[in-house]
Tab-separated table of C-alpha atoms and ligand atoms in Angstrom:
chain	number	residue	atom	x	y	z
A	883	UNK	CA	141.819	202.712	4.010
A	884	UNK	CA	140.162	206.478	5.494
A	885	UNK	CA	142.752	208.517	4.814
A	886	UNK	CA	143.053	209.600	8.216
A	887	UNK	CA	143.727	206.212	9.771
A	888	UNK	CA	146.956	205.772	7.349
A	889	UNK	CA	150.470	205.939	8.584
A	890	UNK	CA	152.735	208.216	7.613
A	891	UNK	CA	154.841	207.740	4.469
A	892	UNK	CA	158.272	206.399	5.399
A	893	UNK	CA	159.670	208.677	2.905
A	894	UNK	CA	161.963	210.981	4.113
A	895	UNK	CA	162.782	213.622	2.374
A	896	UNK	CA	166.189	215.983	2.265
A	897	UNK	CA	165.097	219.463	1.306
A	898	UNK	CA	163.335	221.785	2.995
A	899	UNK	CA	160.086	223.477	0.747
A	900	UNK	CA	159.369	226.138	2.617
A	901	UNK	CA	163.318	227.742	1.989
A	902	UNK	CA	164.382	229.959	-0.132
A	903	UNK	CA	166.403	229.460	-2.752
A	904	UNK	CA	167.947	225.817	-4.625
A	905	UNK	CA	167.952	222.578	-2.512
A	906	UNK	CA	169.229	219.285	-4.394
A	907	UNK	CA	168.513	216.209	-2.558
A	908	UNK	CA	166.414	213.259	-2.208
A	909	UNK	CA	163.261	211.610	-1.735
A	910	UNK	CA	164.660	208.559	0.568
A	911	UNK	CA	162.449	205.731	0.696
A	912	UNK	CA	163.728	202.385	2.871
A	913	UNK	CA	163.993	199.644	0.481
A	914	UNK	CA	165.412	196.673	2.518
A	915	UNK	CA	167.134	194.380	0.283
A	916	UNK	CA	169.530	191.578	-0.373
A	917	UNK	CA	172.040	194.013	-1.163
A	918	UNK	CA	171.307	196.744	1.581
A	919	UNK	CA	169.956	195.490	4.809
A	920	UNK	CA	168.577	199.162	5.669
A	921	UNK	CA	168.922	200.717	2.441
A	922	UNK	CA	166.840	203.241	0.765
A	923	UNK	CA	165.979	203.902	-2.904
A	924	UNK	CA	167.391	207.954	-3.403
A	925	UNK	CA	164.644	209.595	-5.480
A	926	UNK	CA	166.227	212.963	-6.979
A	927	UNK	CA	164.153	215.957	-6.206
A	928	UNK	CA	165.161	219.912	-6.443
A	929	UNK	CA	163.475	222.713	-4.685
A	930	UNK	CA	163.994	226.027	-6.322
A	931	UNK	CA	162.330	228.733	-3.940
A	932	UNK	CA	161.945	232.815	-3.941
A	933	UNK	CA	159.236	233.891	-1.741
A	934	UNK	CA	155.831	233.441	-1.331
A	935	UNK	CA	153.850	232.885	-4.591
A	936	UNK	CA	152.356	229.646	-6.190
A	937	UNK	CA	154.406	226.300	-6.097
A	938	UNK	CA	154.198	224.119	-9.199
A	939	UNK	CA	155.207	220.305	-9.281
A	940	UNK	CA	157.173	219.088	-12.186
A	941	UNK	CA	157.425	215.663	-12.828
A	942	UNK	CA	158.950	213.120	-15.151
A	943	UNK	CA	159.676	209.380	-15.216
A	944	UNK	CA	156.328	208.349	-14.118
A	945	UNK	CA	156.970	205.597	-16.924
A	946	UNK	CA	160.795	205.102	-16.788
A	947	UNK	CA	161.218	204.620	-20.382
A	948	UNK	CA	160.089	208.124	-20.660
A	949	UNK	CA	163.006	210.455	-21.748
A	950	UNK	CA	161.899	213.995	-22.954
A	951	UNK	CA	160.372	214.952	-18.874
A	952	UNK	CA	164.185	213.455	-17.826
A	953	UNK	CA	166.256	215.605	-19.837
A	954	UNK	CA	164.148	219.188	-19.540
A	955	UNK	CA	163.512	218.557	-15.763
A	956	UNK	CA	167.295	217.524	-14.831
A	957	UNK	CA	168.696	220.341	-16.944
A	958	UNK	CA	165.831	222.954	-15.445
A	959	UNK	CA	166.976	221.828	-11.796
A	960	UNK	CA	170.465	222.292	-12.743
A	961	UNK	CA	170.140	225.852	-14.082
A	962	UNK	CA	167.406	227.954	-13.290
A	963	UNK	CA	168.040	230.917	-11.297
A	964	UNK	CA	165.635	231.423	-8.294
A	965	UNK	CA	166.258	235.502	-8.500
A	966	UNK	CA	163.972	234.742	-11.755
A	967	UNK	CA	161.403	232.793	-9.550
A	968	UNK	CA	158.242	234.183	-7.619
A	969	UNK	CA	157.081	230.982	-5.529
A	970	UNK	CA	158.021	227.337	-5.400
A	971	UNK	CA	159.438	224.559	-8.011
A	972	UNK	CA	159.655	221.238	-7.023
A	973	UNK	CA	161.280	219.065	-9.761
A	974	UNK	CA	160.998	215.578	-9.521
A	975	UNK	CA	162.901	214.255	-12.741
A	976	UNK	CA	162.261	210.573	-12.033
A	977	UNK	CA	159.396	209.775	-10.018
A	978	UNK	CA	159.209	205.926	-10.110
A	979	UNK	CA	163.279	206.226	-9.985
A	980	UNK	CA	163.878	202.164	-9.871
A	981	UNK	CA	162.165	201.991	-13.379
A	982	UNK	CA	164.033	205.109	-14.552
A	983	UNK	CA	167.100	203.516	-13.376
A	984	UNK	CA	166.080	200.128	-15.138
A	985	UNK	CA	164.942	201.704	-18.693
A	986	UNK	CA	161.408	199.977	-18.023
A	987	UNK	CA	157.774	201.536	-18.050
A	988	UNK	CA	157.154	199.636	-14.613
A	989	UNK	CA	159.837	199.163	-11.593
A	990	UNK	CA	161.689	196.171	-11.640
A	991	UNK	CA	161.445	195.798	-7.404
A	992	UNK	CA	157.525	195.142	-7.602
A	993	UNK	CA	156.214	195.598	-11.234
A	994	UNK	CA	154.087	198.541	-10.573
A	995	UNK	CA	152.917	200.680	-12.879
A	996	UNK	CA	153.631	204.110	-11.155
A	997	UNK	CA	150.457	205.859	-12.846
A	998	UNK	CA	148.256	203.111	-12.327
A	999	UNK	CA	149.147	203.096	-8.544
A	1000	UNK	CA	147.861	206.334	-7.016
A	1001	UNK	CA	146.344	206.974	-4.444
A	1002	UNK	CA	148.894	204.518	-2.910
A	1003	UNK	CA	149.811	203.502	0.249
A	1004	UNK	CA	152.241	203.891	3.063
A	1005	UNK	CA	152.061	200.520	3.909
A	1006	UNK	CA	152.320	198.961	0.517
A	1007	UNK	CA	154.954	198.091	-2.331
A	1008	UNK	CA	157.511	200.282	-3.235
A	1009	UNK	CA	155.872	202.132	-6.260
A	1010	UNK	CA	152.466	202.820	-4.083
A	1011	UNK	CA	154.946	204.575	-1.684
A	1012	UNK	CA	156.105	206.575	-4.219
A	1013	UNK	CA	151.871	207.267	-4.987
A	1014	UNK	CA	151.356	207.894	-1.712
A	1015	UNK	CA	154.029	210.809	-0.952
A	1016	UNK	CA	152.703	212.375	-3.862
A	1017	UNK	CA	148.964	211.930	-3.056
A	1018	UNK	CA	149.399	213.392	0.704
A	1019	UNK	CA	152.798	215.510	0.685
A	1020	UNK	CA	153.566	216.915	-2.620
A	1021	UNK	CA	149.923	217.443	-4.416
A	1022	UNK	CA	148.524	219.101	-1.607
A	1023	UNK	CA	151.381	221.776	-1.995
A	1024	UNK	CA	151.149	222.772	-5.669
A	1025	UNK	CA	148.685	225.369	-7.824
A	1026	UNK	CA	149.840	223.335	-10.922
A	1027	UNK	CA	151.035	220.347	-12.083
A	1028	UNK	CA	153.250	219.370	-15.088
A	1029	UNK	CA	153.928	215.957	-15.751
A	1030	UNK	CA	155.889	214.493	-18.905
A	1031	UNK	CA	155.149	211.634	-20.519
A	1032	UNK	CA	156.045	210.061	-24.214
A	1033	UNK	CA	155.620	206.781	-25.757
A	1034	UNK	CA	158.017	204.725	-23.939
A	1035	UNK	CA	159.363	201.808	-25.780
A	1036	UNK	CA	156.191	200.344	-27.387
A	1037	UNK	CA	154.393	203.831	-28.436
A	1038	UNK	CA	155.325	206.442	-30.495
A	1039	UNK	CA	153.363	209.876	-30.542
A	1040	UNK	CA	152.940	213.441	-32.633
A	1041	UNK	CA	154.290	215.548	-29.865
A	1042	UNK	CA	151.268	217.381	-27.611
A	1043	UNK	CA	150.396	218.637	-24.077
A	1044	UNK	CA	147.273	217.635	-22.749
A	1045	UNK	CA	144.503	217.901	-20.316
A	1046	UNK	CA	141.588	216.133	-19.639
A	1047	UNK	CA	137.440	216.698	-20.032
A	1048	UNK	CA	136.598	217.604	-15.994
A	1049	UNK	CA	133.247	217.896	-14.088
A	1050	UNK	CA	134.721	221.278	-13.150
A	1051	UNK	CA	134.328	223.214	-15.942
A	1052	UNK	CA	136.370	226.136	-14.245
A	1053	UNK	CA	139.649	223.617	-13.528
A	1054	UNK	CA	138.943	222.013	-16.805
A	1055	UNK	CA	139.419	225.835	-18.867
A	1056	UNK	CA	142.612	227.110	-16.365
A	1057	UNK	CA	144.353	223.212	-17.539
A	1058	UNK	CA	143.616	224.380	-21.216
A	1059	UNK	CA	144.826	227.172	-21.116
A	1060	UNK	CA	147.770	226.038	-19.262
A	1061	UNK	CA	148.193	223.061	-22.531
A	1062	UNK	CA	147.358	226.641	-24.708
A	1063	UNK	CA	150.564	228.093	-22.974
A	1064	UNK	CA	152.752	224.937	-22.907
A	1065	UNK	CA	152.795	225.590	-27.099
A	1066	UNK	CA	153.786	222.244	-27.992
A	1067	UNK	CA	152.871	221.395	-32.004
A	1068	UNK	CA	150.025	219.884	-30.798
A	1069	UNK	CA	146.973	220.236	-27.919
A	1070	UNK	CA	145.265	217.589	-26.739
A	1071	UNK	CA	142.065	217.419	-25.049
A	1072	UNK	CA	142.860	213.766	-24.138
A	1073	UNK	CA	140.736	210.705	-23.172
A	1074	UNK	CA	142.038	208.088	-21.204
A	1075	UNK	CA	141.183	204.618	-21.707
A	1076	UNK	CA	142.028	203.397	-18.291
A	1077	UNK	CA	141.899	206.597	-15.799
A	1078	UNK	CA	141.842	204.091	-12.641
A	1079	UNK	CA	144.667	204.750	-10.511
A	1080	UNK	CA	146.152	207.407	-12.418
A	1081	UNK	CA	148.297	210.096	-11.285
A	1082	UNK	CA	146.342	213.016	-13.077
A	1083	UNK	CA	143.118	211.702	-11.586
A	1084	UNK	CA	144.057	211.830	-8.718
A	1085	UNK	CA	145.503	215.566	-8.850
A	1086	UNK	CA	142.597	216.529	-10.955
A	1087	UNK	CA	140.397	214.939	-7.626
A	1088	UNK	CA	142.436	217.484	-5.681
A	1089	UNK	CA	141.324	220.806	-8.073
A	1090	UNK	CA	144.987	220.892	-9.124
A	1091	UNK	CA	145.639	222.465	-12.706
A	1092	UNK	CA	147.195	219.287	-14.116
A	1093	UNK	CA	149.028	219.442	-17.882
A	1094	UNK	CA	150.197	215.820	-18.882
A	1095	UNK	CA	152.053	215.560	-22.082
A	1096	UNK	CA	153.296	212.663	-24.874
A	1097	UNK	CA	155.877	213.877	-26.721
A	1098	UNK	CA	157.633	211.475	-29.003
A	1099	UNK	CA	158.594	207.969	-27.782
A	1100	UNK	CA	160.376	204.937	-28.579
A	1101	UNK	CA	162.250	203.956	-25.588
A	1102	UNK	CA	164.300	207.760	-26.862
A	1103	UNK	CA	164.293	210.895	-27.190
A	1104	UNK	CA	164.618	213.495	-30.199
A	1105	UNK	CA	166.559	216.617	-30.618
A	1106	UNK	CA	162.836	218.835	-31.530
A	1107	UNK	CA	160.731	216.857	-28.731
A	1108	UNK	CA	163.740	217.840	-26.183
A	1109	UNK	CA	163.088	221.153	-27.264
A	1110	UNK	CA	159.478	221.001	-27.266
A	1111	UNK	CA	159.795	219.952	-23.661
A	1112	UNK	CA	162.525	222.639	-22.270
A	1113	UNK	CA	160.299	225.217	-24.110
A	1114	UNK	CA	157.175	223.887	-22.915
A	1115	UNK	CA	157.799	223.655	-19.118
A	1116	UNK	CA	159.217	227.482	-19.346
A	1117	UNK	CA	156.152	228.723	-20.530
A	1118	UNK	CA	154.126	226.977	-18.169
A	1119	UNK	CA	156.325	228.022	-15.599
A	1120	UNK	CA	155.592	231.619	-16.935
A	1121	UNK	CA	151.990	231.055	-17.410
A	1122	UNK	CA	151.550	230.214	-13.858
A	1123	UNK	CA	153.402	233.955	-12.809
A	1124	UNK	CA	156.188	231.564	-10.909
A	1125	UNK	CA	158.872	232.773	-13.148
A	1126	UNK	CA	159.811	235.699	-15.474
A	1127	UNK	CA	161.315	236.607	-18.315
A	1128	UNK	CA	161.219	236.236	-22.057
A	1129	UNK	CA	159.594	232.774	-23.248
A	1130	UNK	CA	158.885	231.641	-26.572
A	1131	UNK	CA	155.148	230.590	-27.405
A	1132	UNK	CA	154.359	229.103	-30.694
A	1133	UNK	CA	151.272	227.878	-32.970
A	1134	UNK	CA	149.539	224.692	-31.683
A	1135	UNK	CA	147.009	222.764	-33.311
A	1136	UNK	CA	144.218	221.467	-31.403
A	1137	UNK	CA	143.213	217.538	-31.020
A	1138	UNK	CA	140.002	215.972	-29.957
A	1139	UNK	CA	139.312	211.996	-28.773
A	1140	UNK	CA	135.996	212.336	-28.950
A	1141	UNK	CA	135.695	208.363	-28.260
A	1142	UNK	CA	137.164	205.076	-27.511
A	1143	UNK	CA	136.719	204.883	-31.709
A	1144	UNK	CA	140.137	206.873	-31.548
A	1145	UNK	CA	142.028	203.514	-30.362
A	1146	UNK	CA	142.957	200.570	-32.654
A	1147	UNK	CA	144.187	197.522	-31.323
A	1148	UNK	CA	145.735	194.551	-32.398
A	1149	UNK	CA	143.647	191.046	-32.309
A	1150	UNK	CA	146.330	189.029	-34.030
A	1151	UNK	CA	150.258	188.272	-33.648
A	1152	UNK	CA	153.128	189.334	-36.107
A	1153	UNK	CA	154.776	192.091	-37.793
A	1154	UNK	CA	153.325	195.390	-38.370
A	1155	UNK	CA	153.660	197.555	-41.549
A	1156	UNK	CA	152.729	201.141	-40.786
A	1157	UNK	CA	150.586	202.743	-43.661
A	1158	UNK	CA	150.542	205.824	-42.493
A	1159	UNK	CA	153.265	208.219	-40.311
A	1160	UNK	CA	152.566	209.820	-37.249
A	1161	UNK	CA	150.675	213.563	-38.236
A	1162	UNK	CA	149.570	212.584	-41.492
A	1163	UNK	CA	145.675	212.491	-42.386
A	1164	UNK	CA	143.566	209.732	-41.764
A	1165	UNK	CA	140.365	208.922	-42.946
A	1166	UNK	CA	137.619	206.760	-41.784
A	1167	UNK	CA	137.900	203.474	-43.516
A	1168	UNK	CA	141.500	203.958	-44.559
A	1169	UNK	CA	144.029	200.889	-43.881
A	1170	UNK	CA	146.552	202.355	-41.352
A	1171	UNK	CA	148.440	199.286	-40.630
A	1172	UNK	CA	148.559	195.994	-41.531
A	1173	UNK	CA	149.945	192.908	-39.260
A	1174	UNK	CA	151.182	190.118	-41.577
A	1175	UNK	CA	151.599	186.942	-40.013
A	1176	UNK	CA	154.898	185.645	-39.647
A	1177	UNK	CA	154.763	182.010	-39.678
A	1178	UNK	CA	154.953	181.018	-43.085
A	1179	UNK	CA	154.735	182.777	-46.712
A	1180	UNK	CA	151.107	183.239	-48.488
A	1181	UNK	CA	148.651	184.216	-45.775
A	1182	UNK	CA	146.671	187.374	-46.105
A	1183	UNK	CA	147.842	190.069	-43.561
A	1184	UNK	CA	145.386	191.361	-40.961
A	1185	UNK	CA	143.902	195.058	-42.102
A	1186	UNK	CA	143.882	197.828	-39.348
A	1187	UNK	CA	141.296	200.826	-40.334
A	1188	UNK	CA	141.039	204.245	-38.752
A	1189	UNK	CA	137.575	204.413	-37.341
A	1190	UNK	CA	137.235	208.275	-37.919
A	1191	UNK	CA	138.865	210.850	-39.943
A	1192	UNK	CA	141.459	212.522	-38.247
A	1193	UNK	CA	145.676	212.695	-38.014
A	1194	UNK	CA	147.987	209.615	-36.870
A	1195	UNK	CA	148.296	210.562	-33.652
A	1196	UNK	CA	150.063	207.655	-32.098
A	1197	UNK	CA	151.551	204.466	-33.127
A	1198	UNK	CA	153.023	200.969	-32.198
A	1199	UNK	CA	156.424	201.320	-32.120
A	1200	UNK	CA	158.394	197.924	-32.004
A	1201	UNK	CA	157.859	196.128	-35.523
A	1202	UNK	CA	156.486	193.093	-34.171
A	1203	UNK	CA	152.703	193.129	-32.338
A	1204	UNK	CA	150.761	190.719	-30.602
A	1205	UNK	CA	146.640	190.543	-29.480
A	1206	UNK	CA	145.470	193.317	-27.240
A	1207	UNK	CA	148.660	195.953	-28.319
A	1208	UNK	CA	147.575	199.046	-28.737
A	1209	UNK	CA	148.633	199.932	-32.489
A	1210	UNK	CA	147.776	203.150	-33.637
A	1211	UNK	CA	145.545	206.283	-31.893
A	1212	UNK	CA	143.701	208.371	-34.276
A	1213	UNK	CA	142.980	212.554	-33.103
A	1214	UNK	CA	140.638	214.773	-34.707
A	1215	UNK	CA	141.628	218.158	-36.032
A	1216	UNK	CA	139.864	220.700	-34.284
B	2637	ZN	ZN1	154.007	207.510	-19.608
C-alpha cells in the first residue's frame, strides 16, 4: 500500500514529544479481546525533553526474550535528569510489549516477529501496528537510533554494537562511529542473513544513524553485559551531543562478516557439544561443535567446522539442536 493512501495508526499515544522535560506513559494500541472488549495493549514509552537539539530513539524488546535493552532502558527512563539533556529521548523499553510480557522472541497474540514486520501496517496484526507507528511516527523524529538486542533464548553472543555495510557511505561512517562510541568489547560491522522486514532497514532506508547491538543471550541477562549496555547507551547518548557529562569509553575490538561463510547451521537433530567458547579463536577447518545423535549409543556424531578463521562469535544456546538451527557465527578480527 502507497504510503499516502494508509490510515492512520490507531495507536494513541500519552506523552507529548515536543515538551519539555520527563513524560511516562504509553503507547496504547486497541487490542479487542476475549478478556477486554475495547481493551488496549499499554506499550511503556518515556519522553525525556530539554530544548531544541537532536532526538534519539532508544529501543529494546524488539525480541522479547531480549533482556540487556530492558534493564538499561527502564532504569535510564527512571533516572536521567533532563537538566543534563540538550534535545529529545524517547525510550521505548519494550517495543513488541506482548512478547516482552510473554518471555518469547515473537508475540503470543499473532506470532509476529517484530523485526521481521516493518514497514507494517495500520490495518494489520498487532505486531505490524507496532511496525507501523515506528515506521511513520517515531523514525521520522529521531537523528539516531539505538536498538538492543542479545541472543534471546536459543543464541548466545560475545557482547558487540553494530552497524551495517550502507550504499551511503556518509550514514554508513556517522553509524560506525556511533558503534566506535557505544565501546562495547566488541564492534561489529554486521551482515544480516535475512534483512527483509527488518527494523534497521527500514531506519537505515530513512538516513537514520542506526546502532543495533547483541550483547549476551540466553533467554538472561549478565551482570558485565548489563553494564556494557547502561555504559553503552550513555555514550551514545553523549556522542550524539543530546546529553552531557562524564562517560566512560573503553577499548573495542573490531569484527568483520565478510560472508554468509560466517554462519554454521545445523542439518541434523540432537545434542550439541560446544568445542569452542564464545571469543575464543577459530580456525578454518577446526571442529566447533559437534551434534551427537540421541537415539541410541554408537553412532558417529555430526562435525560442525568454522569456515574461516576468526573468534566464536555466537553460539546455539539450548543443548539440544535440530535441522536448519543456527549453531554457531564465526567474526573475523579486524
Ligand atoms: Zn533480537
Amino acid at each position: 500500500m502507497l504510503a499516502s493512501l494508509m490510515p492512520p495508526s490507531p495507536i494513541v499515544p500519552t506523552v507529548a514529544f515536543d515538551k519539555d522535560g520527563v513524560q511516562h506513559g504509553f503507547l496504547r494500541l486497541p487490542y479487542s479481546r476475549d478478556d477486554s472488549a475495547w481493551g488496549s495493549v499499554m506499550i511503556p514509552i518515556a519522553v525525556i525533553r530539554n530544548g531544541s537539539g537532536p532526538t534519539a530513539l532508544l529501543t529494546g524488546g524488539n525480541h522479547g526474550d531480549e533482556y540487556e535493552g530492558p534493564i538499561a532502558l527502564f532504569d535510564l527512563a527512571r533516572t536521567l535528569d533532563p537538566r543534563d539533556v540538550s534535545g529529545t529521548i524517547i525510550i521505548v523499553p519494550a517495543m513488541n510489549y506482548p512478547a516482552f510480557r510473554a518471555g518469547t522472541r515473537t508475540s503470543p497474540i499473532d506470532k509476529g516477529n517484530l523485526n521481521r514486520s516493518f514497514p507494517g501496517r495500520p490495518d494489520g496484526t498487532v505486531t505490524q501496528k507496532i511496525a507501523d507507528y515506528f515506521t511513520r511516527e517515531l523514525l521520522p523524529r529521531a537523528d539516531i537510533v539505538l536498538d538492543f538486542h542479545s541472543g534471546g533464548k536459543t543464541l548466545d553472543f560475545v557482547p558487540f554494537a553494530a552497524a551495517h555495510i550502507l550504499a551511503d557511505k556518509t550514514q554508513e561512517a556517522r553509524a560506525f562511529e556511533a558503534v566506535k562510541a557505544f565501546s562495547a568489547p566488541w564492534s561489529m560491522r554486521m551482515l544480516e542473513i535475512d534483512a527483509v522486514g527488518m527494523y534497521d532497514t527500514t531506519a537505515e532506508e530513512m538516513g537514520k544513524i542506526f546502532v543495533t547491538t547483541e550483547l549476551g543471550g540466553g533467554g538472561t541477562a549478565r551482570a558485565e553485559t548489563v553494564a556494557i549496555a547502561k555504559r553503552g547507551v550513555m555514550n551514545v547518548l553523549h556522542h550524539s551531543g543530546i546529553v552531557s557529562g562524564k562517560v566512560e569509553h573503553r577499548e573495542t575490538r573490531w569484527l568483520d562478516m565478510p560472508s554468509g561463510d560466517c554462519f554454521a547451521f545445523a542439518e541434523d537433530e540432537g545434542m550439541i557439544e560446544t568445542m569452542t567458547d564464545l571469543g575464543d579463536p577459530v580456525t578454518k577447518g577446526q571442529i566447533i561443535a559437534r551434534i551427537h545423535p540421541v537415539g541410541r549409543t554408537g553412532a558417529a556424531p555430526a562435525e560442525i567446522r568454522a569456515k574461516m578463521d576468526g573468534i566464536l562469535a555466537a553460539r546455539h544456546f539450548p543443548g539440544l539442536v535440530k535441522p536448519g538451527d543456527c549453531v554457531a557465527v564465526a567474526g573475523v578480527v579486524e
